[in-house]
Amino acid sequence: MANSHPEVHSEASNIAVLGGGITGLASAYYLAQQLPRSQITLFEGSARLGGWLRSKQVDVGNGKVVFEQGPRNLRPAPPNGWVTLDLVQSLGLEDQVLMTSKGSVAAQNRFIYYPDHLVRMPGPGAPFLSSIFTILREPLFKHLFTASLAEPFKPAQRDPDDESIGSFISRRFKPALADNIVSAIIHGIYAGDIYQLSVRSIFPILWHAEKEVKSVAAAIGQGLTLRWPQDVSLKAEWAKAAPVSDKIKAVRDSSVFTFKRGIGQLADRLVSKLQDFPNVNIRLGTAVDGLRRQSNAGSHKHAHGVQIGLMIRPDFEHTDKPITEEFTHVISTISSKALSSIVRPASSVHLLSQTPSVTVMVVNLYFSNPSILPVRGFGYLLPRSLPFEQNPEYALGVVFDSDATIGQDEILGTKVTVMLGGHWWDGWVAYPDEEMGARMARAVLKRHLGISEKPQAIHVGLQKDCIPQYTVGHHSRMTRADGLLRAQFNGRLRVAGNSYTGVGLNDCIRSARNVVASLVEDRVQDTGLESFTAGNGPQLRR
């Protein structure tokens, strides 16, 4: 699928890709493959490529271990997971994949810490009677049965355009379910506040279930699922595609997967492949500080294209003169807020500036003792309802990396990652330094897991504004932004990345694939936001 070379659209001859994170790299790769006669220039403002994919090999004396400062694994579930696996196969990375099976302790044992101990979540691998006993006994699941039984009889909200996740779950079920369980899940994905985040954008099946069949339980009972038109066409394309390798088939049936040298290996391979394409130019240390539509018909070979202004870092090129270049098309994979700051006139895309982001501190720790954890599993999350004395560090969750990813490190031991901050740090003007972050992470491990041993290696990283927050009204804002972008740029500027249709790595790769496909297929007025418009949204189907 990724290796097809359709006919080149004559106008898409000189394309700029803004941003060298995973979405930008994937976009440039798809462009180079599918538009081999076009010139592709990738602009990255910093000195490195890969964005939030930050894998680091650390020597701990007797060998090396991999620390992940960003995403650490991927889910292979279709459709987005299969898109990523298609890219993995295209890049020749199958032999570097590490799988975690669905029968592993990491897949079967996931915990929430509440109110003062770890609670194993019911799910695959857990005995049925044991799960029922846990739900009845643990305060974490208070009101779960009664709220679930009562939900079908709750009145549906009239014509809801959107609502926060916390408000929706509290209204249709119980506040305890929102605060104890759902908030913990959201901490693990978005590091966000359930009373700010949009149920329509993050849990669209819940929003559509109430809107269309008046009840979440009724939708589940009828076996309804959400189907997007673009997913239907993608499955039809897969049906005609060449068979995947045996390794990819096996990965599709796993719980999660990563790579032997860390998730950053995916970005590294993309960079290596891009450097082999004669029509790709990667420009590091080159930030775009202005972007406007070029409309001087007939005065330039790229008339009606996009003009961008460049800011060159002094480390890379000595110049103090403003530089402008022109392209037929631009794909922006930088954050929506960053894009809104460079588009001229700014008023036309002001809605893009309204997607906030949270900052997360990631602390990796390695212990030489391979049996230091009191339980085995993927790790645990912390809900918003946790008493302050149990979480004064504002931790979001802890990943047991040595269980979640086996075979990545050269030596035995225990590797964990503590995540701090997120929405708890909203409004902060200063953050803990590395020394303080390390102390906070060790305090979390001692309080929750009884681990007082000194780690043999520790790495602290502050990821500022790393996860966009789809707050209430996100869908409506993106619908309006689609119209504004179309009116101003008429398909010459398109967007992709985690600011729009999903914050996960799979979501980013899927958005890159989609935006390139729209360009190749000559859908001249697409913006990357067309999935938000009427007729392109999901529907409940059996």
mmCIF file of C-alpha atoms in Angstrom, residues 33-259:
data_model
loop_
_atom_site.group_PDB
_atom_site.id
_atom_site.type_symbol
_atom_site.label_atom_id
_atom_site.label_comp_id
_atom_site.label_asym_id
_atom_site.label_seq_id
_atom_site.Cartn_x
_atom_site.Cartn_y
_atom_site.Cartn_z
ATOM 1 C CA GLN A 33 6.991 7.728 -2.568
ATOM 2 C CA GLN A 34 3.793 8.831 -4.233
ATOM 3 C CA LEU A 35 4.952 12.063 -5.896
ATOM 4 C CA PRO A 36 8.446 11.131 -7.076
ATOM 5 C CA ARG A 37 8.637 14.050 -9.537
ATOM 6 C CA SER A 38 7.784 16.678 -6.943
ATOM 7 C CA GLN A 39 10.281 18.548 -4.794
ATOM 8 C CA ILE A 40 9.672 18.073 -1.056
ATOM 9 C CA THR A 41 11.300 20.329 1.553
ATOM 10 C CA LEU A 42 10.962 19.474 5.236
ATOM 11 C CA PHE A 43 11.532 22.345 7.677
ATOM 12 C CA GLU A 44 12.443 21.678 11.302
ATOM 13 C CA GLY A 45 13.138 24.581 13.658
ATOM 14 C CA SER A 46 15.315 22.616 16.086
ATOM 15 C CA ALA A 47 18.568 20.719 15.622
ATOM 16 C CA ARG A 48 16.999 17.239 15.730
ATOM 17 C CA LEU A 49 14.294 15.225 14.022
ATOM 18 C CA GLY A 50 11.764 12.915 15.622
ATOM 19 C CA GLY A 51 9.729 15.313 17.747
ATOM 20 C CA TRP A 52 8.391 13.631 20.888
ATOM 21 C CA LEU A 53 9.937 10.264 19.967
ATOM 22 C CA ARG A 54 12.908 10.324 22.326
ATOM 23 C CA SER A 55 14.561 6.950 22.920
ATOM 24 C CA LYS A 56 17.851 6.944 24.781
ATOM 25 C CA GLN A 57 20.252 4.049 25.311
ATOM 26 C CA VAL A 58 21.885 4.382 28.726
ATOM 27 C CA ASP A 59 24.973 2.478 29.861
ATOM 28 C CA VAL A 60 24.338 1.175 33.389
ATOM 29 C CA GLY A 61 27.688 -0.527 33.851
ATOM 30 C CA ASN A 62 27.163 -4.121 32.718
ATOM 31 C CA GLY A 63 25.147 -3.227 29.653
ATOM 32 C CA LYS A 64 22.697 -0.772 28.165
ATOM 33 C CA VAL A 65 19.011 -0.131 28.810
ATOM 34 C CA VAL A 66 16.554 1.894 26.754
ATOM 35 C CA PHE A 67 14.818 4.862 28.355
ATOM 36 C CA GLU A 68 11.764 6.335 26.611
ATOM 37 C CA GLN A 69 11.024 10.003 27.202
ATOM 38 C CA GLY A 70 8.006 10.003 24.881
ATOM 39 C CA PRO A 71 5.729 7.252 23.532
ATOM 40 C CA ARG A 72 6.987 3.780 24.436
ATOM 41 C CA ASN A 73 4.765 1.352 22.553
ATOM 42 C CA LEU A 74 2.037 1.118 19.935
ATOM 43 C CA ARG A 75 -1.258 -0.706 19.745
ATOM 44 C CA PRO A 76 -1.692 -2.747 16.550
ATOM 45 C CA ALA A 77 -5.500 -2.477 16.477
ATOM 46 C CA PRO A 78 -7.072 -1.475 13.136
ATOM 47 C CA PRO A 79 -7.465 0.808 11.416
ATOM 48 C CA ASN A 80 -4.768 3.202 12.646
ATOM 49 C CA GLY A 81 -2.550 0.500 14.084
ATOM 50 C CA TRP A 82 -2.584 -1.320 10.765
ATOM 51 C CA VAL A 83 -1.602 1.882 8.963
ATOM 52 C CA THR A 84 1.458 2.101 11.210
ATOM 53 C CA LEU A 85 2.292 -1.551 10.605
ATOM 54 C CA ASP A 86 2.009 -0.956 6.867
ATOM 55 C CA LEU A 87 4.581 1.814 7.286
ATOM 56 C CA VAL A 88 6.792 -0.479 9.401
ATOM 57 C CA GLN A 89 6.761 -3.066 6.605
ATOM 58 C CA SER A 90 7.447 -0.429 3.953
ATOM 59 C CA LEU A 91 10.471 0.751 5.960
ATOM 60 C CA GLY A 92 11.818 -2.790 6.363
ATOM 61 C CA LEU A 93 11.625 -2.653 10.159
ATOM 62 C CA GLU A 94 9.867 -5.976 10.786
ATOM 63 C CA ASP A 95 13.012 -7.622 12.157
ATOM 64 C CA GLN A 96 13.355 -4.821 14.728
ATOM 65 C CA VAL A 97 9.847 -5.189 16.169
ATOM 66 C CA LEU A 98 9.328 -6.398 19.734
ATOM 67 C CA MET A 99 5.843 -7.674 20.576
ATOM 68 C CA THR A 100 4.036 -7.999 23.889
ATOM 69 C CA SER A 101 1.546 -10.843 23.597
ATOM 70 C CA LYS A 102 -2.058 -10.657 24.729
ATOM 71 C CA GLY A 103 -1.297 -13.417 27.236
ATOM 72 C CA SER A 104 1.588 -11.557 28.899
ATOM 73 C CA VAL A 105 1.439 -10.218 32.438
ATOM 74 C CA ALA A 106 1.660 -6.698 31.026
ATOM 75 C CA ALA A 107 -1.445 -7.224 28.874
ATOM 76 C CA GLN A 108 -3.449 -8.943 31.604
ATOM 77 C CA ASN A 109 -2.445 -6.951 34.676
ATOM 78 C CA ARG A 110 -3.228 -3.224 34.676
ATOM 79 C CA PHE A 111 -3.823 -1.329 37.875
ATOM 80 C CA ILE A 112 -5.321 1.831 39.326
ATOM 81 C CA TYR A 113 -4.012 3.073 42.673
ATOM 82 C CA TYR A 114 -6.972 3.901 44.941
ATOM 83 C CA PRO A 115 -7.398 4.947 47.706
ATOM 84 C CA ASP A 116 -4.162 3.585 49.222
ATOM 85 C CA HIS A 117 -3.353 0.410 47.285
ATOM 86 C CA LEU A 118 -3.157 -1.074 43.797
ATOM 87 C CA VAL A 119 -6.385 -2.420 42.328
ATOM 88 C CA ARG A 120 -6.199 -4.807 39.406
ATOM 89 C CA MET A 121 -8.617 -3.814 36.672
ATOM 90 C CA PRO A 122 -11.030 -6.486 35.396
ATOM 91 C CA GLY A 123 -10.196 -7.534 31.875
ATOM 92 C CA PRO A 124 -8.661 -10.258 29.729
ATOM 93 C CA GLY A 125 -6.983 -12.969 31.780
ATOM 94 C CA ALA A 126 -8.759 -12.107 35.024
ATOM 95 C CA PRO A 127 -11.030 -14.916 36.336
ATOM 96 C CA PHE A 128 -14.679 -13.935 36.068
ATOM 97 C CA LEU A 129 -15.585 -14.596 39.694
ATOM 98 C CA SER A 130 -12.454 -12.821 40.885
ATOM 99 C CA SER A 131 -13.392 -9.766 38.794
ATOM 100 C CA ILE A 132 -16.904 -9.700 40.238
ATOM 101 C CA PHE A 133 -15.514 -9.965 43.760
ATOM 102 C CA THR A 134 -13.081 -7.100 43.067
ATOM 103 C CA ILE A 135 -15.853 -4.865 41.728
ATOM 104 C CA LEU A 136 -18.055 -5.572 44.755
ATOM 105 C CA ARG A 137 -15.274 -5.201 47.324
ATOM 106 C CA GLU A 138 -13.104 -2.330 46.122
ATOM 107 C CA PRO A 139 -14.105 1.315 46.806
ATOM 108 C CA LEU A 140 -12.729 2.149 43.348
ATOM 109 C CA PHE A 141 -15.825 0.549 41.770
ATOM 110 C CA LYS A 142 -18.394 2.069 44.078
ATOM 111 C CA HIS A 143 -21.773 2.481 42.316
ATOM 112 C CA LEU A 144 -20.504 0.800 39.136
ATOM 113 C CA PHE A 145 -23.216 -1.889 38.994
ATOM 114 C CA THR A 146 -26.095 0.323 40.054
ATOM 115 C CA ALA A 147 -25.038 3.179 37.766
ATOM 116 C CA SER A 148 -24.731 0.806 34.795
ATOM 117 C CA LEU A 149 -28.180 -0.665 35.426
ATOM 118 C CA ALA A 150 -29.753 2.782 35.766
ATOM 119 C CA GLU A 151 -28.072 4.356 32.710
ATOM 120 C CA PRO A 152 -30.624 3.216 30.069
ATOM 121 C CA PHE A 153 -33.363 5.004 32.012
ATOM 122 C CA LYS A 154 -31.562 8.347 32.206
ATOM 123 C CA PRO A 155 -33.031 11.027 29.906
ATOM 124 C CA ALA A 156 -30.863 12.008 26.956
ATOM 125 C CA GLN A 157 -29.618 15.575 26.811
ATOM 126 C CA ARG A 158 -31.382 17.550 24.106
ATOM 127 C CA ASP A 159 -29.264 18.436 21.072
ATOM 128 C CA PRO A 160 -25.910 18.396 22.881
ATOM 129 C CA ASP A 161 -23.194 19.960 20.747
ATOM 130 C CA ASP A 162 -20.529 18.829 23.209
ATOM 131 C CA GLU A 163 -19.860 18.235 26.880
ATOM 132 C CA SER A 164 -16.903 17.438 29.085
ATOM 133 C CA ILE A 165 -16.077 13.780 29.691
ATOM 134 C CA GLY A 166 -16.509 14.269 33.426
ATOM 135 C CA SER A 167 -19.895 15.892 33.047
ATOM 136 C CA PHE A 168 -21.138 13.225 30.626
ATOM 137 C CA ILE A 169 -20.054 10.250 32.784
ATOM 138 C CA SER A 170 -21.361 11.911 35.953
ATOM 139 C CA ARG A 171 -24.715 12.650 34.321
ATOM 140 C CA ARG A 172 -25.286 9.287 32.664
ATOM 141 C CA PHE A 173 -23.631 7.133 35.340
ATOM 142 C CA LYS A 174 -22.202 8.495 38.606
ATOM 143 C CA PRO A 175 -19.556 11.109 39.522
ATOM 144 C CA ALA A 176 -17.585 8.390 41.321
ATOM 145 C CA LEU A 177 -17.129 6.476 38.056
ATOM 146 C CA ALA A 178 -15.836 9.629 36.361
ATOM 147 C CA ASP A 179 -13.493 10.623 39.182
ATOM 148 C CA ASN A 180 -12.177 7.180 40.142
ATOM 149 C CA ILE A 181 -11.814 5.274 36.865
ATOM 150 C CA VAL A 182 -12.272 7.474 33.808
ATOM 151 C CA SER A 183 -10.002 10.235 35.128
ATOM 152 C CA ALA A 184 -7.218 7.668 35.647
ATOM 153 C CA ILE A 185 -7.568 6.389 32.073
ATOM 154 C CA ILE A 186 -7.431 9.946 30.716
ATOM 155 C CA HIS A 187 -4.348 10.660 32.845
ATOM 156 C CA GLY A 188 -2.636 7.792 31.049
ATOM 157 C CA ILE A 189 -3.496 9.014 27.542
ATOM 158 C CA TYR A 190 -3.979 12.778 27.612
ATOM 159 C CA ALA A 191 -2.545 13.740 31.036
ATOM 160 C CA GLY A 192 -5.676 15.888 31.061
ATOM 161 C CA ASP A 193 -8.646 17.009 33.126
ATOM 162 C CA ILE A 194 -11.869 15.108 32.405
ATOM 163 C CA TYR A 195 -13.875 18.219 33.295
ATOM 164 C CA GLN A 196 -12.170 20.162 30.506
ATOM 165 C CA LEU A 197 -11.793 17.541 27.779
ATOM 166 C CA SER A 198 -14.444 16.912 25.127
ATOM 167 C CA VAL A 199 -16.496 13.717 25.211
ATOM 168 C CA ARG A 200 -17.454 14.227 21.567
ATOM 169 C CA SER A 201 -13.831 14.333 20.399
ATOM 170 C CA ILE A 202 -12.247 11.797 22.763
ATOM 171 C CA PHE A 203 -15.080 9.305 23.324
ATOM 172 C CA PRO A 204 -17.218 9.886 20.227
ATOM 173 C CA ILE A 205 -18.999 6.559 20.624
ATOM 174 C CA LEU A 206 -20.485 7.751 23.934
ATOM 175 C CA TRP A 207 -21.654 11.033 22.433
ATOM 176 C CA HIS A 208 -23.192 9.329 19.379
ATOM 177 C CA ALA A 209 -24.793 6.594 21.507
ATOM 178 C CA GLU A 210 -26.752 9.142 23.533
ATOM 179 C CA LYS A 211 -27.555 11.257 20.507
ATOM 180 C CA GLU A 212 -28.743 8.418 18.270
ATOM 181 C CA VAL A 213 -30.114 5.668 20.558
ATOM 182 C CA LYS A 214 -30.518 7.663 23.798
ATOM 183 C CA SER A 215 -28.339 5.324 25.874
ATOM 184 C CA VAL A 216 -24.762 4.042 26.074
ATOM 185 C CA ALA A 217 -25.909 0.673 27.426
ATOM 186 C CA ALA A 218 -28.465 0.343 24.623
ATOM 187 C CA ALA A 219 -25.791 0.944 22.001
ATOM 188 C CA ILE A 220 -23.576 -1.716 23.573
ATOM 189 C CA GLY A 221 -26.498 -4.142 23.853
ATOM 190 C CA GLN A 222 -27.320 -3.690 20.172
ATOM 191 C CA GLY A 223 -23.698 -4.341 19.197
ATOM 192 C CA LEU A 224 -23.276 -0.872 17.664
ATOM 193 C CA THR A 225 -19.871 0.529 16.806
ATOM 194 C CA LEU A 226 -18.701 3.775 15.231
ATOM 195 C CA ARG A 227 -17.681 3.657 11.585
ATOM 196 C CA TRP A 228 -15.965 6.483 9.719
ATOM 197 C CA PRO A 229 -16.386 6.693 5.934
ATOM 198 C CA GLN A 230 -12.619 6.905 5.478
ATOM 199 C CA ASP A 231 -12.182 3.671 7.465
ATOM 200 C CA VAL A 232 -14.590 1.842 5.182
ATOM 201 C CA SER A 233 -12.629 2.933 2.105
ATOM 202 C CA LEU A 234 -9.350 2.025 3.818
ATOM 203 C CA LYS A 235 -10.563 -1.517 4.541
ATOM 204 C CA ALA A 236 -11.589 -1.872 0.894
ATOM 205 C CA GLU A 237 -8.088 -0.791 -0.108
ATOM 206 C CA TRP A 238 -6.537 -3.324 2.264
ATOM 207 C CA ALA A 239 -8.660 -6.084 0.736
ATOM 208 C CA LYS A 240 -6.986 -5.413 -2.627
ATOM 209 C CA ALA A 241 -3.481 -4.884 -1.266
ATOM 210 C CA ALA A 242 -0.622 -7.371 -1.384
ATOM 211 C CA PRO A 243 -0.475 -9.799 1.573
ATOM 212 C CA VAL A 244 1.443 -8.626 4.612
ATOM 213 C CA SER A 245 4.448 -10.498 5.947
ATOM 214 C CA ASP A 246 4.118 -13.271 8.531
ATOM 215 C CA LYS A 247 5.794 -11.027 11.110
ATOM 216 C CA ILE A 248 3.256 -8.245 10.559
ATOM 217 C CA LYS A 249 0.418 -10.772 10.857
ATOM 218 C CA ALA A 250 1.813 -11.851 14.220
ATOM 219 C CA VAL A 251 2.193 -8.242 15.395
ATOM 220 C CA ARG A 252 -1.428 -7.526 14.454
ATOM 221 C CA ASP A 253 -2.447 -10.171 16.988
ATOM 222 C CA SER A 254 -0.277 -8.796 19.812
ATOM 223 C CA SER A 255 -1.190 -6.460 22.663
ATOM 224 C CA VAL A 256 1.396 -3.740 21.959
ATOM 225 C CA PHE A 257 4.660 -3.475 20.080
ATOM 226 C CA THR A 258 7.800 -1.349 19.933
ATOM 227 C CA PHE A 259 11.337 -1.681 18.525
#
